[in-house]
Amino acid sequence: MLCMCLFLELPPRPELFDFHGVSMTHYFTDNWENIQNFQARPDDILIATYPKAGTTWVSYILDLLYFGQTERQRTVPIFERVPFLEVIFPPLGAGTDLADNLPTSPRLIKTHLPVQFVPRSFWQQNCRVVYVARNAKDNMVSYFHFDRMNRGQPEPGDWSNYIHRFMEGKLAWGSWYDHVNNWWKKKQSYPKMHFMFYEDLIEDTGREVDKLCSFLGLSRSDEEKKRVTGGSQFDNMKKDDMANYSTIALMDFKISHFMRKGKVGDWKNHFTVSQNEEFDEDYKKKMTDPTLRFRTEI
Ligand code: PPS
């Protein structure tokens, strides 16, 4: 009976709608005026990604690099330590308010916004931006399982249908192809952006932590960097209740975990041969910039 009541209290899944040419849900557009008027500070660090590309991992790494393993890290969930700029959701409140009220400095702020939607003040203040990208196939697999277990996301439908929605950009935050291509283009004219790949992080986390430190102008001892690299490995983050999203009631871990697999190449367990051929054919047409290359295996 109790379970039933709790179930009835959960809000219905949101619908997608076209928002200035990008598929979005109301949880990420209802606070639009405050998002667009958000006042960035010069030392803010924006962590930007298409959903499921490694946002939480890089947020966790940056949080450890700046603030270490403190009481706050052990008691405050990652989504409060690194506010999600565009979200507005009743129990959490608005990401813009969470960011405004952060007690730490610099502020680490997460966004999935396509580059054209990022509040102007981040560019005006010349903020550092860390963009994380993940190969389309694994990114889609991860997003599919996330949408299955997260009632805050639109109904995913079945896998074969989901692939087509991904190819058409009919998922929250729109087209993966537009997202990565447009952020990549932005990087060419905005030097304070560090563009990194999930696959590189998997291959050698320590090397990527080094690169992050030099981009951020941080000098950390080898020992500190080792602690960050080790502490942010998948198994550690999976069992950290402040990082694994187990405190969010909308997510049903009986269906899938937020920290699900953390691998490169899981797409091979999902795509049929013909789905893979169709996907590759379409991919070639959309990803024409030879300087932006992804690895689907390592
Ligand atoms: S979200 O909801 O957009 O913020 O999700 P995001 O954090 O971007 O992506 C979640 C996926 O990242 C994986 N992940 C990791 N992989 C390897 N190592 C570490 N430490 C790590 N932390 C998170 C997480 O498992 C999701 O990927 P999948 O493929 O679903 O496992």
XYZ file of C-alpha atoms and ligand atoms in Angstrom:
329
model
C 0.000 0.000 0.000
C 2.802 2.358 0.965
C 4.656 1.583 -2.280
C 1.499 2.268 -4.223
C 1.108 5.707 -2.588
C 4.711 6.593 -3.329
C 4.249 5.463 -6.897
C 1.125 7.571 -7.294
C 2.999 10.607 -6.003
C 5.645 10.406 -8.732
C 5.010 12.962 -11.465
C 4.288 11.696 -14.989
C 7.231 11.518 -17.368
C 7.735 14.825 -19.210
C 7.079 15.207 -22.931
C 9.629 16.471 -25.426
C 8.888 19.653 -27.310
C 10.702 21.821 -29.791
C 12.487 24.671 -28.026
C 14.162 27.102 -30.454
C 14.956 24.153 -32.716
C 16.180 21.789 -29.967
C 14.178 18.995 -28.300
C 13.839 19.766 -24.607
C 11.587 19.028 -21.618
C 10.085 21.592 -19.299
C 12.420 20.660 -16.409
C 15.192 22.381 -18.346
C 13.336 25.311 -19.877
C 10.943 26.471 -17.121
C 13.644 28.629 -15.564
C 14.819 30.026 -18.890
C 14.880 33.722 -18.059
C 17.008 33.156 -14.962
C 19.293 30.836 -16.911
C 19.845 33.354 -19.662
C 20.409 36.148 -17.119
C 22.714 34.016 -14.969
C 25.709 36.057 -13.783
C 28.858 34.019 -14.263
C 32.011 34.978 -12.355
C 35.433 35.067 -14.006
C 36.683 32.062 -12.008
C 33.602 29.889 -12.659
C 34.321 26.611 -14.411
C 31.630 25.346 -16.720
C 31.516 21.572 -17.300
C 29.580 21.089 -20.525
C 28.512 17.795 -22.087
C 25.837 16.058 -24.072
C 24.006 13.916 -21.467
C 25.787 10.699 -20.450
C 29.204 11.667 -21.834
C 31.051 11.618 -18.496
C 29.745 14.739 -16.756
C 29.676 13.242 -13.271
C 33.128 11.732 -13.633
C 34.739 15.034 -14.665
C 32.707 16.943 -12.052
C 33.993 14.551 -9.408
C 37.594 14.913 -10.619
C 37.439 18.716 -10.613
C 35.753 18.783 -7.218
C 38.529 16.583 -5.799
C 41.257 18.628 -7.484
C 39.957 21.881 -6.034
C 38.528 20.876 -2.684
C 39.971 17.442 -1.810
C 38.331 14.802 0.326
C 36.582 17.004 2.848
C 33.528 16.577 5.044
C 31.542 18.322 2.317
C 32.611 15.706 -0.218
C 31.436 12.952 2.137
C 28.052 14.503 2.959
C 26.898 16.686 0.055
C 25.750 15.012 -3.179
C 27.697 15.793 -6.323
C 24.651 17.442 -7.917
C 24.704 20.035 -5.102
C 28.475 20.480 -5.115
C 28.363 20.959 -8.891
C 24.954 22.500 -9.662
C 23.164 21.660 -12.876
C 22.573 25.092 -14.400
C 19.376 24.552 -16.397
C 17.475 22.164 -14.132
C 14.409 23.242 -12.216
C 12.858 20.449 -10.268
C 10.766 20.875 -7.090
C 12.791 18.854 -4.537
C 16.118 20.171 -5.855
C 15.066 23.712 -6.687
C 16.648 25.657 -9.518
C 20.217 25.079 -10.658
C 20.723 28.827 -10.960
C 19.843 29.287 -7.254
C 22.068 26.393 -6.206
C 24.937 27.962 -8.149
C 24.258 31.416 -6.683
C 24.315 29.962 -3.167
C 27.409 27.772 -3.521
C 29.697 28.310 -0.544
C 32.800 27.136 -2.448
C 35.040 28.983 -4.853
C 35.677 28.556 -7.697
C 32.184 27.446 -8.618
C 31.980 24.285 -10.678
C 28.813 24.377 -12.784
C 27.392 21.621 -14.977
C 25.370 22.080 -18.151
C 24.109 19.982 -21.056
C 23.087 23.043 -23.045
C 23.940 23.219 -26.735
C 26.555 25.936 -27.131
C 24.126 28.507 -28.564
C 22.042 28.375 -25.342
C 24.874 28.992 -22.878
C 24.243 32.221 -20.907
C 26.202 35.094 -22.418
C 27.914 35.982 -19.142
C 30.116 32.857 -19.291
C 31.660 34.146 -22.522
C 31.762 37.758 -21.341
C 33.596 36.728 -18.160
C 35.962 34.564 -20.198
C 35.256 31.562 -17.942
C 37.097 28.301 -18.311
C 35.006 25.606 -19.971
C 35.645 21.862 -19.861
C 33.701 20.041 -22.577
C 33.512 16.238 -22.379
C 32.503 14.230 -25.428
C 31.812 10.497 -25.777
C 31.479 8.403 -28.901
C 27.919 8.444 -30.243
C 27.231 4.725 -29.891
C 28.222 4.325 -26.257
C 26.713 7.712 -25.481
C 23.388 6.546 -26.904
C 23.464 3.211 -25.048
C 24.101 4.998 -21.781
C 21.321 7.511 -22.490
C 18.881 4.723 -23.352
C 19.399 2.952 -20.021
C 19.272 6.267 -18.182
C 15.944 7.140 -19.819
C 14.580 3.726 -18.881
C 15.336 4.166 -15.202
C 14.758 7.907 -14.784
C 11.142 9.017 -14.622
C 12.323 12.609 -14.970
C 13.084 11.838 -18.613
C 10.704 11.186 -21.521
C 9.616 7.585 -22.141
C 12.456 5.959 -24.134
C 10.398 3.325 -25.992
C 12.228 0.299 -27.323
C 15.848 0.171 -28.446
C 15.266 0.039 -32.214
C 13.007 3.072 -31.993
C 15.479 4.840 -29.691
C 18.291 4.581 -32.249
C 16.164 6.468 -34.753
C 15.235 9.103 -32.222
C 18.921 9.557 -31.440
C 19.772 9.916 -35.134
C 16.964 12.478 -35.528
C 17.958 14.409 -32.397
C 14.600 13.665 -30.763
C 15.984 13.317 -27.233
C 16.302 15.873 -24.460
C 19.022 18.436 -25.379
C 18.542 17.561 -29.007
C 20.992 16.183 -31.496
C 24.244 14.629 -30.254
C 25.758 15.453 -33.678
C 24.892 19.167 -33.458
C 26.001 19.293 -29.831
C 29.510 17.930 -30.331
C 30.056 19.644 -33.701
C 28.970 23.076 -32.473
C 30.964 22.877 -29.240
C 33.972 21.739 -31.274
C 33.553 24.745 -33.586
C 33.284 27.058 -30.586
C 36.578 25.743 -29.283
C 38.315 27.051 -32.412
C 37.456 30.658 -31.436
C 37.407 30.319 -27.641
C 40.829 29.392 -26.233
C 39.626 28.923 -22.674
C 37.954 25.628 -23.518
C 39.427 22.211 -22.811
C 37.796 19.596 -25.059
C 38.210 16.089 -23.717
C 36.999 12.610 -24.580
C 35.474 9.942 -22.336
C 37.515 7.286 -24.148
C 40.776 9.090 -23.276
C 39.741 9.236 -19.630
C 39.115 5.496 -19.621
C 42.402 4.817 -21.381
C 44.552 6.857 -19.004
C 42.826 8.833 -16.280
C 46.130 10.061 -14.822
C 47.210 11.592 -18.135
C 43.859 13.373 -18.474
C 44.065 14.667 -14.887
C 47.504 16.105 -15.767
C 46.024 17.853 -18.799
C 43.167 19.222 -16.705
C 45.633 20.584 -14.152
C 47.626 22.401 -16.782
C 44.482 23.827 -18.412
C 43.215 25.008 -15.015
C 46.607 26.325 -13.935
C 46.651 24.006 -10.902
C 49.832 22.697 -9.420
C 49.150 19.519 -7.493
C 51.703 17.044 -6.191
C 52.001 13.638 -7.838
C 50.566 12.145 -4.683
C 47.500 14.408 -4.784
C 46.948 13.667 -8.459
C 47.204 9.946 -7.776
C 44.586 10.289 -5.052
C 42.257 12.048 -7.483
C 42.861 9.510 -10.241
C 42.335 6.549 -7.924
C 39.426 8.077 -6.016
C 37.512 8.792 -9.219
C 37.703 5.283 -10.660
C 34.364 3.731 -11.545
C 34.159 1.238 -8.662
C 34.867 3.954 -6.096
C 32.330 6.347 -7.538
C 29.739 3.601 -7.866
C 29.814 2.903 -4.159
C 29.915 6.577 -3.151
C 26.316 7.524 -2.308
C 27.228 11.190 -2.767
C 28.179 10.498 -6.393
C 26.021 7.582 -7.555
C 22.639 9.377 -7.529
C 21.112 6.715 -5.259
C 19.427 9.512 -3.294
C 17.213 10.565 -6.228
C 13.761 8.958 -5.897
C 12.935 9.412 -9.588
C 15.664 6.955 -10.544
C 14.762 3.289 -10.302
C 17.961 1.331 -9.753
C 16.027 -1.913 -10.134
C 15.852 -1.023 -13.831
C 19.403 0.290 -14.260
C 22.088 2.059 -12.230
C 23.352 5.602 -12.793
C 26.895 4.171 -12.558
C 25.933 1.424 -14.969
C 29.036 -0.043 -16.674
C 31.528 2.739 -17.296
C 33.075 1.105 -20.372
C 34.028 1.860 -23.955
C 32.433 -0.488 -26.486
C 29.269 -1.577 -24.652
C 27.427 -0.558 -27.854
C 28.509 -3.902 -29.325
C 26.141 -5.599 -26.876
C 23.233 -3.534 -28.168
C 23.485 -2.897 -31.921
C 22.512 -5.550 -34.445
C 24.664 -5.730 -37.593
C 22.058 -3.934 -39.673
C 21.448 -1.269 -37.034
C 25.188 -0.664 -36.955
C 25.373 -0.304 -40.748
C 22.464 2.099 -40.866
C 23.930 4.125 -38.004
C 27.397 4.328 -39.604
C 25.936 5.418 -42.929
C 24.006 8.246 -41.304
C 26.977 9.152 -39.059
C 29.250 9.741 -42.060
C 26.803 12.277 -43.459
C 26.534 14.214 -40.203
C 30.134 14.090 -38.980
C 32.032 15.676 -41.848
C 34.712 17.582 -39.924
C 37.861 15.452 -40.213
C 39.402 17.149 -37.168
C 36.739 15.777 -34.801
C 37.371 12.072 -34.378
C 35.870 9.636 -31.887
C 36.987 6.174 -30.851
C 34.331 3.490 -30.423
C 36.841 1.049 -28.987
C 40.179 1.330 -27.273
S 24.541 12.753 -16.774
O 23.238 12.230 -16.261
O 24.394 13.303 -18.119
O 25.181 13.678 -15.858
O 25.450 11.439 -16.909
P 27.035 11.433 -17.092
O 27.662 11.562 -15.781
O 27.413 12.400 -18.155
O 27.301 10.004 -17.705
C 27.056 8.810 -17.008
C 27.916 7.762 -17.654
O 29.276 7.955 -17.217
C 29.715 6.773 -16.576
N 30.663 7.079 -15.509
C 31.912 6.588 -15.467
N 32.575 5.796 -16.331
C 33.851 5.429 -15.995
N 34.455 5.818 -14.861
C 33.827 6.625 -13.970
N 34.426 6.992 -12.866
C 32.485 7.042 -14.270
N 31.569 7.807 -13.633
C 30.480 7.818 -14.402
C 28.424 6.145 -16.042
O 28.614 4.804 -15.672
C 27.527 6.342 -17.246
O 27.920 5.521 -18.349
P 27.331 4.046 -18.638
O 27.865 3.668 -19.981
O 25.842 4.166 -18.631
O 27.861 3.169 -17.556
